[in-house]
mmCIF file of C-alpha atoms in Angstrom:
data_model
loop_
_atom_site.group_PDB
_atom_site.id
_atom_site.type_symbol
_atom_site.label_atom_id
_atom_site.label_comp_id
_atom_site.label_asym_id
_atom_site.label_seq_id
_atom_site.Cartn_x
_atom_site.Cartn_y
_atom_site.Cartn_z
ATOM 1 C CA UNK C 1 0.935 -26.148 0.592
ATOM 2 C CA UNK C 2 3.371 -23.816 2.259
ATOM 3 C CA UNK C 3 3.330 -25.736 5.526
ATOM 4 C CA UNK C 4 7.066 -25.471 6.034
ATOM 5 C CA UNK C 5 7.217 -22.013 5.233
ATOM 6 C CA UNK C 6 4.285 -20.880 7.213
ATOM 7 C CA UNK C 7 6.000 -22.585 10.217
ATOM 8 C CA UNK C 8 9.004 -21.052 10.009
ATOM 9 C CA UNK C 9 7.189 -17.809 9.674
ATOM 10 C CA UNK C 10 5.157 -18.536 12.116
ATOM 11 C CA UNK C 11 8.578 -18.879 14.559
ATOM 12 C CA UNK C 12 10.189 -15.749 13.098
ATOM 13 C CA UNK C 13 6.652 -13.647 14.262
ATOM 14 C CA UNK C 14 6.906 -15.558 17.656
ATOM 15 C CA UNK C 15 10.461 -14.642 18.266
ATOM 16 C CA UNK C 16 10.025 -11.064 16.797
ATOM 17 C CA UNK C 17 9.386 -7.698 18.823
ATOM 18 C CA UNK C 18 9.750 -4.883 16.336
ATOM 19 C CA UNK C 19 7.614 -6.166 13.277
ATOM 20 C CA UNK C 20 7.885 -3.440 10.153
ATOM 21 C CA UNK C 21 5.582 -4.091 7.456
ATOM 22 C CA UNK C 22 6.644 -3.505 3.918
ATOM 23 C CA UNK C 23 3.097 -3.667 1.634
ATOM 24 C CA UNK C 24 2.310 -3.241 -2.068
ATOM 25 C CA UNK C 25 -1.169 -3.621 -4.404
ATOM 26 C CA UNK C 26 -0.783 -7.484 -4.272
ATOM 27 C CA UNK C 27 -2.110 -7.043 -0.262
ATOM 28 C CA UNK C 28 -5.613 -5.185 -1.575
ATOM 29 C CA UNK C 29 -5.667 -7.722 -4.794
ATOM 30 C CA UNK C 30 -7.887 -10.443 -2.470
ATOM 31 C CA UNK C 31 -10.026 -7.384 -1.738
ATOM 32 C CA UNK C 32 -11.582 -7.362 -4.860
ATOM 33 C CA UNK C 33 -9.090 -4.523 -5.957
ATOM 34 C CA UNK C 34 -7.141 -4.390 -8.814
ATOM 35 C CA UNK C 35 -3.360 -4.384 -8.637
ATOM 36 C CA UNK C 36 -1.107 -2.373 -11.542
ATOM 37 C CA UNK C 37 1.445 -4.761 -13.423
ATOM 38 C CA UNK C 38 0.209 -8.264 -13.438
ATOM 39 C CA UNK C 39 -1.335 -9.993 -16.069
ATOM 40 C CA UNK C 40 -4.687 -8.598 -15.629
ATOM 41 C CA UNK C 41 -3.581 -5.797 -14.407
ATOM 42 C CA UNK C 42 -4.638 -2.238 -14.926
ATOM 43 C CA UNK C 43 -0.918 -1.241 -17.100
ATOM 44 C CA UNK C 44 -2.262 -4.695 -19.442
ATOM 45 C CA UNK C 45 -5.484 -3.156 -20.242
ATOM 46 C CA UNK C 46 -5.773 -1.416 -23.445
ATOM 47 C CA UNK C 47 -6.814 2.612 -22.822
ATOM 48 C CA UNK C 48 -6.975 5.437 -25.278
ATOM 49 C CA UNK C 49 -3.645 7.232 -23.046
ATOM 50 C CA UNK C 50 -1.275 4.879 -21.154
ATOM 51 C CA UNK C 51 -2.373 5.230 -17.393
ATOM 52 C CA UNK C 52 1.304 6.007 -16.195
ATOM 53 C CA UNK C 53 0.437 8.926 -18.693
ATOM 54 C CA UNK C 54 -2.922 9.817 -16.960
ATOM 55 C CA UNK C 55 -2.264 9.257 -13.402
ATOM 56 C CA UNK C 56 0.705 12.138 -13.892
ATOM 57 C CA UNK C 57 0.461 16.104 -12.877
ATOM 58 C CA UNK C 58 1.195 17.470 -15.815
ATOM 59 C CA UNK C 59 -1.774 14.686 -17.219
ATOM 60 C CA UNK C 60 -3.806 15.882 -14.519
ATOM 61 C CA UNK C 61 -3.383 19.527 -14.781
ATOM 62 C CA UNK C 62 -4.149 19.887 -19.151
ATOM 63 C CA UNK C 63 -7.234 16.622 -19.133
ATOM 64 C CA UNK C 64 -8.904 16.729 -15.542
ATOM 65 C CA UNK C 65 -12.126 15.431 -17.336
ATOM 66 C CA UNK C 66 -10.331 12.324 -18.694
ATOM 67 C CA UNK C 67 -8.021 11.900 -15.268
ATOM 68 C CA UNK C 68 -11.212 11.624 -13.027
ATOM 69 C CA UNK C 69 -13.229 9.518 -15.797
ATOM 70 C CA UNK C 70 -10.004 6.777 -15.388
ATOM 71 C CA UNK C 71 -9.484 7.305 -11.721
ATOM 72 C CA UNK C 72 -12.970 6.606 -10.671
ATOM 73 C CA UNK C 73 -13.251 3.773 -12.378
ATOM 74 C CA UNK C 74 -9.797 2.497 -11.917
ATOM 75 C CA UNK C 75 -8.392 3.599 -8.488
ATOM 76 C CA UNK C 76 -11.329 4.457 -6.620
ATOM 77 C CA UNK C 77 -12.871 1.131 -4.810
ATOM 78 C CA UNK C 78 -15.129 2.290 -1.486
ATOM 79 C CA UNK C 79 -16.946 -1.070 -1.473
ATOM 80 C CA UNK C 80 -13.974 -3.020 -0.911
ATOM 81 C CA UNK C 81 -13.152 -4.559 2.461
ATOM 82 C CA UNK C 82 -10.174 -5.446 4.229
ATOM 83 C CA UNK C 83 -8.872 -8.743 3.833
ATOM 84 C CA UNK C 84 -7.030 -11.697 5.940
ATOM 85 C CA UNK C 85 -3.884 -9.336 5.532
ATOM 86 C CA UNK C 86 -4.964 -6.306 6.502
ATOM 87 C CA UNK C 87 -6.955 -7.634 9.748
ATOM 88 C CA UNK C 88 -3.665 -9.818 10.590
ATOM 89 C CA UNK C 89 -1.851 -6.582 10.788
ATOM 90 C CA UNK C 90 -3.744 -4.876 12.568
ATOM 91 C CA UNK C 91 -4.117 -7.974 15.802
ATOM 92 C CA UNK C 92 -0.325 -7.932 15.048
ATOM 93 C CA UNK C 93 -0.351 -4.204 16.475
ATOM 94 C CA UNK C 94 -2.724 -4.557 18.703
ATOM 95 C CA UNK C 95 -0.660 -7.373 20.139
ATOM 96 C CA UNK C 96 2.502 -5.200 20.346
ATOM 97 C CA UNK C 97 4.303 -6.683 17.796
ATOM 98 C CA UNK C 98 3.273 -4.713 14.474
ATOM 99 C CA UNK C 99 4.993 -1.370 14.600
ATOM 100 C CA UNK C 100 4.519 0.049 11.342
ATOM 101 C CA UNK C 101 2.973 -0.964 8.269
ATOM 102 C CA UNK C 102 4.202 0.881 5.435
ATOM 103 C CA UNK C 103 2.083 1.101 2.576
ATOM 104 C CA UNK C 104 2.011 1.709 -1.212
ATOM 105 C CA UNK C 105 -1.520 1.784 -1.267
ATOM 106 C CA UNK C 106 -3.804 4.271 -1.294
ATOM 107 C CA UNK C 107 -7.093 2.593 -0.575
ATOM 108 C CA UNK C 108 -7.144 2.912 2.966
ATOM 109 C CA UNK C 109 -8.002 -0.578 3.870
ATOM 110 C CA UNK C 110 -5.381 -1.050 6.731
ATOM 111 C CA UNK C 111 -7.007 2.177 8.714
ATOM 112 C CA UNK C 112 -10.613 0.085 7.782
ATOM 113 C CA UNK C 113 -8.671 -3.116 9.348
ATOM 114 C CA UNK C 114 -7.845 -0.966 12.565
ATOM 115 C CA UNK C 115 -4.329 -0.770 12.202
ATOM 116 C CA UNK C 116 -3.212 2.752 13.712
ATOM 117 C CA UNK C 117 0.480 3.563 12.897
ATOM 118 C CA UNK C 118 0.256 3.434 8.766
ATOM 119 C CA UNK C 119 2.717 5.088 6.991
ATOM 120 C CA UNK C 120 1.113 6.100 3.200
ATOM 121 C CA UNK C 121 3.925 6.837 0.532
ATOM 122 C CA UNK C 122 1.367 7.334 -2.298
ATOM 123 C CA UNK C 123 -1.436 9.257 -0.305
ATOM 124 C CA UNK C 124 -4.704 7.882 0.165
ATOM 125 C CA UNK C 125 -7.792 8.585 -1.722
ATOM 126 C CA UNK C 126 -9.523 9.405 1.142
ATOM 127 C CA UNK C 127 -8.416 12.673 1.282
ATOM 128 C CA UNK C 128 -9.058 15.190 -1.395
ATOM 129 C CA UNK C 129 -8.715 18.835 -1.400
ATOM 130 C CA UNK C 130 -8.936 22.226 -3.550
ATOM 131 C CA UNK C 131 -6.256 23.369 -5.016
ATOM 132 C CA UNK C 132 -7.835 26.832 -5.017
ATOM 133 C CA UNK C 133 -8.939 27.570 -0.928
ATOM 134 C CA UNK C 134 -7.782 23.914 0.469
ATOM 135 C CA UNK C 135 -11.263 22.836 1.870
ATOM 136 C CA UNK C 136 -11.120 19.075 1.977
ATOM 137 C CA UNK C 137 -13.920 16.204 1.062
ATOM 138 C CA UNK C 138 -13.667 12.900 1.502
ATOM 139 C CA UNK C 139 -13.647 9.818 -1.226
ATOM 140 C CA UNK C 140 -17.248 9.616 -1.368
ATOM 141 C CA UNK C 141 -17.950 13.732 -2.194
ATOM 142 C CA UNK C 142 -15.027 12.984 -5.481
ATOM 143 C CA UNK C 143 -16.607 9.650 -6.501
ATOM 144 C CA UNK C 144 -20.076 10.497 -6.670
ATOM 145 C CA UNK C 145 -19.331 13.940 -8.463
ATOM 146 C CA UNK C 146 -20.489 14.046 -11.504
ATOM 147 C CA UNK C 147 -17.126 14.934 -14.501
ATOM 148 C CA UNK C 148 -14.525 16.901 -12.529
ATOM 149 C CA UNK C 149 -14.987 17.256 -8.948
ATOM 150 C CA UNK C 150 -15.476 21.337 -8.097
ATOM 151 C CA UNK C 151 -15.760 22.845 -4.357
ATOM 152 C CA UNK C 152 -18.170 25.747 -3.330
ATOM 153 C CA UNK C 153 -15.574 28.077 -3.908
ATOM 154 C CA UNK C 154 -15.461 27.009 -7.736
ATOM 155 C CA UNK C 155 -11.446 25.233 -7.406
ATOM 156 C CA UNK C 156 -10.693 21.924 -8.891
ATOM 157 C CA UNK C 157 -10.445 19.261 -6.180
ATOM 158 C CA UNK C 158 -7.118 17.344 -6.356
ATOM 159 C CA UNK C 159 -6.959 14.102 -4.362
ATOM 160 C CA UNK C 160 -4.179 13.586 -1.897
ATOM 161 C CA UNK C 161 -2.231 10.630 -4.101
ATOM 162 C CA UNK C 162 1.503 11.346 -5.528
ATOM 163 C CA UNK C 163 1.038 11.218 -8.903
ATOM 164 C CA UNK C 164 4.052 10.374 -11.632
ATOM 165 C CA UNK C 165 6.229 13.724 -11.853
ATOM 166 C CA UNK C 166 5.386 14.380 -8.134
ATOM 167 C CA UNK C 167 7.586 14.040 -5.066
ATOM 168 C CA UNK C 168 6.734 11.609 -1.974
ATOM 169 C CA UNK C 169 6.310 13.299 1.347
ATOM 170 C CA UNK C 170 9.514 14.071 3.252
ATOM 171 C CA UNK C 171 7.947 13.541 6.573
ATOM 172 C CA UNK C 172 6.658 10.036 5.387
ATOM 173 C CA UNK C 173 10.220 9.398 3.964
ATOM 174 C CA UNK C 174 11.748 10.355 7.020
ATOM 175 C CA UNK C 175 9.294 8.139 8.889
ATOM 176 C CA UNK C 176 9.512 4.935 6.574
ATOM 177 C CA UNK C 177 13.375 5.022 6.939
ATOM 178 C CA UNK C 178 13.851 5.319 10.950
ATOM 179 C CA UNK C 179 10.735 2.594 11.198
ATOM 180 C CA UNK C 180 12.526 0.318 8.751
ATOM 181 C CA UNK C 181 16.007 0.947 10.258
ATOM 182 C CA UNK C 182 14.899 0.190 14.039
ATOM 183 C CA UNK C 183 13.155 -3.382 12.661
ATOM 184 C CA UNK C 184 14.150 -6.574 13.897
ATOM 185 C CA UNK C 185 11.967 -8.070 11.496
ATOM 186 C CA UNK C 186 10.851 -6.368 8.024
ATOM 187 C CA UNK C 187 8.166 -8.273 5.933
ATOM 188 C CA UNK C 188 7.880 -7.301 2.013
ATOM 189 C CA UNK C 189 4.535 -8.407 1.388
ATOM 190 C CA UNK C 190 2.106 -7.939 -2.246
ATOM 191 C CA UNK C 191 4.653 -6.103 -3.792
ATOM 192 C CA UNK C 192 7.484 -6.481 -6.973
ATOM 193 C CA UNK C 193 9.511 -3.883 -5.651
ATOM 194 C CA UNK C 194 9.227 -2.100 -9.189
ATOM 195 C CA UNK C 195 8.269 1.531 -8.376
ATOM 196 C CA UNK C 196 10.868 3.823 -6.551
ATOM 197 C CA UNK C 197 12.124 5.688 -4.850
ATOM 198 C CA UNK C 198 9.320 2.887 -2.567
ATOM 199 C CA UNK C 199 11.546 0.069 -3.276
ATOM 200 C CA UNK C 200 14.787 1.661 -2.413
ATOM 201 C CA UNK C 201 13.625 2.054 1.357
ATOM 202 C CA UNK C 202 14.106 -1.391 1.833
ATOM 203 C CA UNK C 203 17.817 -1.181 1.806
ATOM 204 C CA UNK C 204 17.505 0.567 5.201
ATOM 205 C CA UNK C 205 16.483 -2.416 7.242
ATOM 206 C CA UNK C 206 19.745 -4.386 9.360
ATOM 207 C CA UNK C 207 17.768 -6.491 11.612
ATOM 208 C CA UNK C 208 17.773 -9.873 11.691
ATOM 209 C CA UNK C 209 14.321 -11.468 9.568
ATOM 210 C CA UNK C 210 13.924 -10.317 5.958
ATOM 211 C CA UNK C 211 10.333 -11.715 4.974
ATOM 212 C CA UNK C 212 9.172 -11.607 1.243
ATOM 213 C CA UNK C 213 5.832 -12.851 0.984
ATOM 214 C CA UNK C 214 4.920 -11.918 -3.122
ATOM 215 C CA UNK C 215 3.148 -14.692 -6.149
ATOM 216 C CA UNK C 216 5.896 -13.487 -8.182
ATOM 217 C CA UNK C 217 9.608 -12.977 -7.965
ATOM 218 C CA UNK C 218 10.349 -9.696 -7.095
ATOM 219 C CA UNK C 219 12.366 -6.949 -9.578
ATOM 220 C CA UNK C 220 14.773 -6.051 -6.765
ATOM 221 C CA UNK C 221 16.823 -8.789 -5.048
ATOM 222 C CA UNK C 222 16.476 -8.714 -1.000
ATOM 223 C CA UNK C 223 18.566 -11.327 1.173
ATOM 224 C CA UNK C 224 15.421 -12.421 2.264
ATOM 225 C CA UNK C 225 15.710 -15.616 4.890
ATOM 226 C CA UNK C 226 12.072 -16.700 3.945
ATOM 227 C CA UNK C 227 9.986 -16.320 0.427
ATOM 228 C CA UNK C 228 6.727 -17.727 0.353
ATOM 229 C CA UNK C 229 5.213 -17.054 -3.205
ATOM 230 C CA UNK C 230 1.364 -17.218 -2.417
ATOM 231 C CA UNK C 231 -1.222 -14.419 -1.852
ATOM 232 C CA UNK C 232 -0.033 -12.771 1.126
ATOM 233 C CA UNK C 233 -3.947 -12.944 3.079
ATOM 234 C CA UNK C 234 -4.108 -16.667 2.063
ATOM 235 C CA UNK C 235 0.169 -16.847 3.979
ATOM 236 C CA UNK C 236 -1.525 -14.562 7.032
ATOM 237 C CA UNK C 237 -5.232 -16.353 7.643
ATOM 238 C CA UNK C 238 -3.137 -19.415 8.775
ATOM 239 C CA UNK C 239 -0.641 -17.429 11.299
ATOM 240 C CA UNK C 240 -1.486 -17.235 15.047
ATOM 241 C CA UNK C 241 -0.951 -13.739 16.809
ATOM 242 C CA UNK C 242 0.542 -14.196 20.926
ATOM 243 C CA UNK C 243 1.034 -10.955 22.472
ATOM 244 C CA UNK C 244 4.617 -10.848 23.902
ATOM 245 C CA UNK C 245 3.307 -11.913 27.341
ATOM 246 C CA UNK C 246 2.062 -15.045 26.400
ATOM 247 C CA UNK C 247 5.646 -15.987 24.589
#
């Protein structure tokens, strides 16, 4: 299935030189981790609060105790391994054609793949710190605490994610809009477009290949050239990388 499409992909990689890629949960999904608004997803599953109500500041801030309980279970996945997609990526950097992948994410996979330039909008849970004195820990130090993660100094630790009611990084922004602007070719991969201000970036890009690569039809309309609706490491295991010397 998805010969044609895969070819003409294939081509628009070939022909490419400034590759930005635009990634959601449906790129960790074939990782074993769960993704937020799909039919199995973790917004589907019944909870005693809604987790758009848990995974927010204020949330965070009154019920720590039931925040970590959910986010352990639900958001934290350190056994999980990087997938067709994420290792694709990263040859595609390697190769000199990959100059950004821009992330939803915060699992940290891509880094785990070996790509180098990755742009986080939501934070990663790899890095936690305390909102009292600001010493960090890693992922491993918050998921194998035991109730509410406390450092030495007796602070709550806070992992570095942007919860709802919380503003994305204006570095990153600034980032994620010059890399998408100064693509030739932007690929939306394992993501809706649902969740802004993420999906408004998008609107930046005025190169010439628009890629959506997503099992569903996405919320926001792109004038994508290509859509290939498949799981995006299933679309990337059958794509050959050339470094631009060999083109």
């Amino acid at each position: 299935m998805y010969e044609r499409e895969i070819e003409k992909l294939q081509k628009i990689i070939d022909e490419s030189r400034r590759i930005v890629f635009f990634g959601g949960a449906g790129v960790s999904t074939e990782s074993g981790i769960p993704d937020f608004r799909s039919a199995d997803g973790i917004y589907c599953q019944s909870y005693q609060y809604a987790p758009e109500e848990v995974v927010s500041h204020s949330f965070f801030l009154k019920h720590p105790d039931i925040f970590y309980e959910f986010y352990k279970e639900k958001m934290m996945f350190l056994e999980a391994k990087p997938n067709k997609a994420h290792l694709k990526l990263a040859e595609m950097e390697q190769v000199g054609k990959l100059q950004a992948v821009i992330t939803q994410n915060i699992d940290g996979l891509h880094q785990l793949a070996g790509s180098q330039h990755v742009l986080e909008l939501h934070g990663s849970i790899h890095r936690n710190y305390c909102i009292k004195c600001g010493k960090f820990y890693d992922a491993k130090d918050v998921k194998s605490s035991v109730g509410i993660p406390k450092c030495e100094c007796g602070g709550m630790i806070k992992p570095d994610v942007v919860l709802y009611e919380e503003a994305l990084d204006q570095k990153v922004i600034h980032d994620v809009i010059d890399e998408i602007s100064n693509a030739d070719t932007l690929i939306i991969g394992g993501t809706s477009l649902v969740v802004y201000p993420a999906a408004g970036f998008v609107d930046y890009f005025n190169g010439k290949h628009l890629v959506v690569i997503n099992q569903s039809n996405t919320a926001k309309k792109v004038p994508s050239e290509l859509k290939i609706q498949a799981p995006i490491g299933e679309v990337f295991g059958k794509i050959k990388i050339h470094s631009k010397s060999e083109l």
